[in-house]
C-alpha cells in the first residue's frame, strides 16, 4: 500500500474493488483520516474514474 499523500503515514486501511474487472483500492489513513483511490497496481486514480467503472457494471 502507498503512504498517505497528506501526512506520509504508512498506517492505513484498504478496500479493493474490481468493477468491470478493473482492480481499484480505497485507502484511508489512520493518522489524518485522508481518503484516496489508487489502482490495485501502482498509480493514483480519480474518483470520477471509480464512479464511471462502477456505473458500467
Short mmCIF file of C-alpha atoms in Angstrom, two decimals:
data_model
loop_
_atom_site.label_atom_id
_atom_site.label_comp_id
_atom_site.label_asym_id
_atom_site.label_seq_id
_atom_site.Cartn_x
_atom_site.Cartn_y
_atom_site.Cartn_z
CA UNK A 1 0.00 0.00 0.00
CA UNK A 2 1.12 3.51 -0.66
CA UNK A 3 1.83 6.02 2.13
CA UNK A 4 -0.66 8.79 2.81
CA UNK A 5 -0.18 11.65 0.33
CA UNK A 6 -1.18 14.16 3.03
CA UNK A 7 0.85 13.13 6.12
CA UNK A 8 3.14 10.34 4.75
CA UNK A 9 1.93 7.83 7.36
CA UNK A 10 2.04 4.18 6.32
CA UNK A 11 -0.74 3.26 8.78
CA UNK A 12 -3.83 2.90 6.57
CA UNK A 13 -6.79 0.67 5.85
CA UNK A 14 -7.52 -0.50 2.31
CA UNK A 15 -10.53 -1.92 0.49
CA UNK A 16 -10.09 -3.33 -3.02
CA UNK A 17 -12.95 -3.39 -5.55
CA UNK A 18 -12.98 -4.85 -9.05
CA UNK A 19 -15.78 -3.16 -11.02
CA UNK A 20 -15.78 -4.32 -14.64
CA UNK A 21 -12.60 -6.30 -13.94
CA UNK A 22 -10.59 -3.14 -13.10
CA UNK A 23 -8.99 -3.51 -9.64
CA UNK A 24 -9.19 -0.28 -7.60
CA UNK A 25 -8.25 0.36 -3.99
CA UNK A 26 -9.70 2.86 -1.50
CA UNK A 27 -7.19 3.74 1.21
CA UNK A 28 -7.94 5.58 4.47
CA UNK A 29 -5.13 6.98 6.61
CA UNK A 30 -5.47 6.09 10.29
CA UNK A 31 -3.42 9.14 11.29
CA UNK A 32 -5.15 12.03 9.48
CA UNK A 33 -8.23 10.26 8.02
CA UNK A 34 -7.38 11.34 4.45
CA UNK A 35 -9.02 9.11 1.80
CA UNK A 36 -7.66 8.38 -1.68
CA UNK A 37 -8.13 5.92 -4.52
CA UNK A 38 -5.37 4.00 -6.29
CA UNK A 39 -5.26 1.29 -8.89
CA UNK A 40 -4.53 -2.06 -7.26
CA UNK A 41 -1.38 -1.89 -9.37
CA UNK A 42 0.73 1.23 -8.68
CA UNK A 43 -0.80 4.57 -9.61
CA UNK A 44 -3.40 7.02 -8.40
CA UNK A 45 -6.95 7.13 -9.72
CA UNK A 46 -9.52 9.93 -9.53
CA UNK A 47 -12.99 9.45 -8.08
CA UNK A 48 -14.65 10.12 -11.46
CA UNK A 49 -12.87 7.05 -12.89
CA UNK A 50 -14.11 4.93 -9.98
CA UNK A 51 -17.71 6.10 -10.43
CA UNK A 52 -17.58 5.50 -14.18
CA UNK A 53 -16.25 1.96 -13.72
CA UNK A 54 -18.86 1.13 -11.06
CA UNK A 55 -21.68 2.56 -13.18
CA UNK A 56 -20.60 0.36 -16.09
CA UNK A 57 -21.15 -2.84 -14.10
#
